[in-house]
mmCIF file of C-alpha atoms in Angstrom:
data_model
loop_
_atom_site.group_PDB
_atom_site.id
_atom_site.type_symbol
_atom_site.label_atom_id
_atom_site.label_comp_id
_atom_site.label_asym_id
_atom_site.label_seq_id
_atom_site.Cartn_x
_atom_site.Cartn_y
_atom_site.Cartn_z
ATOM 1 C CA MET A 1 10.312 -2.535 -13.069
ATOM 2 C CA HIS A 2 10.286 -1.936 -9.306
ATOM 3 C CA PHE A 3 13.207 -2.626 -7.015
ATOM 4 C CA MET A 4 14.179 -1.955 -3.490
ATOM 5 C CA VAL A 5 17.864 -1.776 -2.872
ATOM 6 C CA ALA A 6 18.783 -1.889 0.780
ATOM 7 C CA ILE A 7 21.939 -0.215 1.898
ATOM 8 C CA ALA A 8 22.176 -0.178 5.663
ATOM 9 C CA ARG A 9 24.806 -0.212 8.369
ATOM 10 C CA ARG A 10 24.666 -2.998 10.919
ATOM 11 C CA PRO A 11 26.757 -3.135 14.130
ATOM 12 C CA LEU A 12 28.781 -6.254 13.300
ATOM 13 C CA ILE A 13 32.092 -5.433 14.969
ATOM 14 C CA SER A 14 32.347 -4.194 18.540
ATOM 15 C CA SER A 15 35.921 -2.873 18.354
ATOM 16 C CA THR A 16 36.207 0.878 18.766
ATOM 17 C CA ALA A 17 38.667 0.942 15.867
ATOM 18 C CA GLY A 18 36.385 -1.114 13.635
ATOM 19 C CA GLY A 19 34.302 1.744 12.161
ATOM 20 C CA ALA A 20 35.684 1.409 8.658
ATOM 21 C CA MET A 21 35.702 -2.353 8.965
ATOM 22 C CA LYS A 22 31.978 -2.341 9.746
ATOM 23 C CA ALA A 23 31.085 -0.749 6.420
ATOM 24 C CA VAL A 24 33.445 -3.048 4.518
ATOM 25 C CA LEU A 25 32.063 -6.152 6.210
ATOM 26 C CA VAL A 26 28.446 -5.118 5.570
ATOM 27 C CA PHE A 27 29.308 -4.487 1.933
ATOM 28 C CA VAL A 28 31.063 -7.850 1.488
ATOM 29 C CA ILE A 29 28.209 -9.783 3.099
ATOM 30 C CA ALA A 30 25.636 -7.820 1.105
ATOM 31 C CA VAL A 31 27.336 -8.484 -2.214
ATOM 32 C CA PHE A 32 27.772 -12.176 -1.417
ATOM 33 C CA PHE A 33 24.069 -12.698 -0.759
ATOM 34 C CA ALA A 34 22.817 -10.340 -3.474
ATOM 35 C CA VAL A 35 24.435 -11.760 -6.615
ATOM 36 C CA PRO A 36 21.498 -14.040 -7.602
ATOM 37 C CA ALA A 37 18.956 -11.206 -7.241
ATOM 38 C CA ILE A 38 21.149 -8.818 -9.211
ATOM 39 C CA ALA A 39 21.531 -11.213 -12.098
ATOM 40 C CA GLN A 40 17.756 -11.244 -12.495
ATOM 41 C CA ASN A 41 17.187 -7.515 -11.925
ATOM 42 C CA GLY A 42 20.252 -6.002 -13.590
ATOM 43 C CA LEU A 43 21.297 -3.884 -10.594
ATOM 44 C CA PRO A 44 24.960 -3.129 -9.959
ATOM 45 C CA PRO A 45 26.535 -5.586 -7.471
ATOM 46 C CA ARG A 46 27.461 -2.912 -4.931
ATOM 47 C CA LEU A 47 23.838 -1.755 -4.627
ATOM 48 C CA ALA A 48 21.747 -4.797 -3.906
ATOM 49 C CA PRO A 49 22.087 -6.422 -0.487
ATOM 50 C CA SER A 50 18.391 -7.296 -0.855
ATOM 51 C CA ALA A 51 15.753 -6.649 -3.479
ATOM 52 C CA GLU A 52 11.982 -6.608 -3.497
ATOM 53 C CA THR A 53 9.378 -4.674 -5.408
ATOM 54 C CA VAL A 54 8.696 -1.106 -4.354
ATOM 55 C CA SER A 55 4.975 -1.833 -4.231
ATOM 56 C CA ASP A 56 5.737 -4.477 -1.594
ATOM 57 C CA ALA A 57 7.788 -2.048 0.494
ATOM 58 C CA ASP A 58 6.029 -1.106 3.712
ATOM 59 C CA LEU A 59 7.500 2.316 4.477
ATOM 60 C CA SER A 60 6.478 2.124 8.131
ATOM 61 C CA LYS A 61 9.121 -0.567 8.713
ATOM 62 C CA PHE A 62 11.806 2.023 7.925
ATOM 63 C CA LEU A 63 10.468 4.696 10.313
ATOM 64 C CA TRP A 64 13.127 5.692 12.881
ATOM 65 C CA ARG A 65 15.476 2.999 11.481
ATOM 66 C CA ASN A 66 16.533 4.121 8.010
ATOM 67 C CA ARG A 67 16.537 7.082 5.688
ATOM 68 C CA LEU A 68 15.039 6.459 2.260
ATOM 69 C CA LEU A 69 16.368 7.622 -1.080
ATOM 70 C CA VAL A 70 13.579 7.025 -3.586
ATOM 71 C CA ILE A 71 14.523 7.181 -7.250
ATOM 72 C CA PHE A 72 11.792 7.355 -9.872
ATOM 73 C CA SER A 73 12.214 6.990 -13.598
ATOM 74 C CA ASP A 74 9.937 6.132 -16.498
ATOM 75 C CA SER A 75 12.444 3.547 -17.701
ATOM 76 C CA PRO A 76 15.614 1.830 -16.484
ATOM 77 C CA GLY A 77 17.198 3.104 -19.714
ATOM 78 C CA ASP A 78 16.615 6.786 -18.850
ATOM 79 C CA PRO A 79 20.045 8.475 -18.994
ATOM 80 C CA ARG A 80 19.281 10.421 -15.797
ATOM 81 C CA PHE A 81 18.416 7.183 -13.987
ATOM 82 C CA GLU A 82 21.610 5.526 -15.227
ATOM 83 C CA GLU A 83 23.656 8.556 -14.148
ATOM 84 C CA GLN A 84 22.058 8.550 -10.686
ATOM 85 C CA MET A 85 22.737 4.849 -10.205
ATOM 86 C CA ALA A 86 26.382 5.341 -11.252
ATOM 87 C CA LEU A 87 26.715 8.228 -8.771
ATOM 88 C CA ILE A 88 25.274 6.079 -5.987
ATOM 89 C CA GLU A 89 27.461 3.114 -6.847
ATOM 90 C CA ALA A 90 30.586 5.278 -6.814
ATOM 91 C CA ARG A 91 30.022 6.382 -3.193
ATOM 92 C CA VAL A 92 27.778 3.733 -1.698
ATOM 93 C CA GLU A 93 29.826 3.732 1.521
ATOM 94 C CA ASP A 94 28.607 7.259 2.305
ATOM 95 C CA LEU A 95 25.014 6.028 2.161
ATOM 96 C CA VAL A 96 25.780 2.939 4.235
ATOM 97 C CA GLU A 97 27.287 5.175 6.921
ATOM 98 C CA ARG A 98 24.053 7.202 7.030
ATOM 99 C CA ASP A 99 21.647 4.218 7.208
ATOM 100 C CA VAL A 100 20.164 4.883 3.760
ATOM 101 C CA ILE A 101 17.872 2.489 1.918
ATOM 102 C CA VAL A 102 17.538 3.117 -1.823
ATOM 103 C CA LEU A 103 14.136 2.447 -3.388
ATOM 104 C CA ILE A 104 13.884 2.351 -7.164
ATOM 105 C CA ASP A 105 10.731 2.595 -9.269
ATOM 106 C CA THR A 106 11.197 2.525 -13.047
ATOM 107 C CA ASP A 107 7.705 1.425 -14.128
ATOM 108 C CA PRO A 108 5.156 4.255 -14.364
ATOM 109 C CA THR A 109 2.422 1.925 -15.637
ATOM 110 C CA ARG A 110 2.257 0.148 -12.287
ATOM 111 C CA MET A 111 1.113 2.822 -9.851
ATOM 112 C CA SER A 112 2.985 1.994 -6.665
ATOM 113 C CA GLU A 113 2.085 3.667 -3.368
ATOM 114 C CA LEU A 114 5.179 5.809 -3.739
ATOM 115 C CA ARG A 115 4.206 6.962 -7.234
ATOM 116 C CA GLU A 116 0.758 7.883 -6.009
ATOM 117 C CA LYS A 117 2.208 9.797 -3.066
ATOM 118 C CA PHE A 118 4.999 11.699 -4.857
ATOM 119 C CA ARG A 119 3.571 11.919 -8.406
ATOM 120 C CA PRO A 120 6.903 11.992 -10.268
ATOM 121 C CA ARG A 121 7.098 13.165 -13.863
ATOM 122 C CA GLY A 122 9.956 11.310 -15.463
ATOM 123 C CA PHE A 123 13.074 11.213 -13.290
ATOM 124 C CA MET A 124 12.801 12.269 -9.661
ATOM 125 C CA LEU A 125 14.850 11.749 -6.509
ATOM 126 C CA VAL A 126 13.250 11.996 -3.039
ATOM 127 C CA LEU A 127 15.090 11.898 0.302
ATOM 128 C CA ILE A 128 12.979 10.857 3.287
ATOM 129 C CA GLY A 129 14.380 11.147 6.809
ATOM 130 C CA LYS A 130 14.154 8.576 9.584
ATOM 131 C CA ASP A 131 11.243 10.595 10.962
ATOM 132 C CA GLY A 132 9.275 10.060 7.725
ATOM 133 C CA HIS A 133 9.500 13.671 6.522
ATOM 134 C CA VAL A 134 10.490 14.519 2.951
ATOM 135 C CA TYR A 135 13.694 16.559 3.080
ATOM 136 C CA LEU A 136 14.603 16.766 -0.567
ATOM 137 C CA ARG A 137 13.056 16.442 -4.034
ATOM 138 C CA LYS A 138 15.181 16.786 -7.137
ATOM 139 C CA PRO A 139 14.203 16.486 -10.826
ATOM 140 C CA ARG A 140 17.776 15.617 -11.833
ATOM 141 C CA PRO A 141 20.547 13.316 -10.611
ATOM 142 C CA TRP A 142 22.395 14.422 -7.496
ATOM 143 C CA HIS A 143 25.851 13.489 -6.294
ATOM 144 C CA VAL A 144 26.024 11.330 -3.167
ATOM 145 C CA ARG A 145 28.292 13.996 -1.687
ATOM 146 C CA GLU A 146 25.392 16.505 -1.894
ATOM 147 C CA ILE A 147 22.878 13.960 -0.594
ATOM 148 C CA SER A 148 25.217 13.196 2.321
ATOM 149 C CA ARG A 149 25.537 16.897 3.151
ATOM 150 C CA SER A 150 21.740 17.205 3.207
ATOM 151 C CA ILE A 151 21.496 14.217 5.540
ATOM 152 C CA ASP A 152 24.238 15.577 7.798
ATOM 153 C CA LYS A 153 22.206 18.787 8.300
ATOM 154 C CA MET A 154 19.241 16.822 9.664
ATOM 155 C CA GLN A 155 18.698 17.069 13.425
ATOM 156 C CA ILE A 156 18.498 13.282 13.860
ATOM 157 C CA ARG A 157 21.812 12.791 12.033
ATOM 158 C CA ARG A 158 23.527 15.430 14.196
ATOM 159 C CA GLU A 159 22.274 13.603 17.283
ATOM 160 C CA GLU A 160 23.581 10.305 15.886
ATOM 161 C CA LEU A 161 27.024 11.853 15.377
ATOM 162 C CA ARG A 162 27.056 13.273 18.914
ATOM 163 C CA ASN A 163 26.119 9.881 20.385
ATOM 164 C CA ASP A 164 28.770 7.916 18.448
#
């Protein structure tokens, strides 16, 4: 099973005090439009503003726009995969704030481009920056708090924070 779960921040409110409102509004709109796709794919409602297969994902369209969090597993029933998805769902706002797109690949029999590139063995998490570089590879679930800290250390993220 291959999914792409998009979690991205969009400038919807121009008010200077609307920072928190932006994330909430993006989340509400995302959940509203995602419910039919989630029912078919079994993804948690907070995680699926849009869904498509990982093999259909053209990574070049994310370059300089989004960070990617790629999660590999040999099965959607893998306890590590389930734990990672629960960790992401619990703090999805942190990922939205950092322009993160979550890509999920739980079918090792269908060799996606990402599987060929990263060659995961069982569960694996990969963080790719907006510049296309791999910043993190983990063989176990990671808390969003730790992922966020890794993102916040990236040069591009520091520049984003200075410019906001």
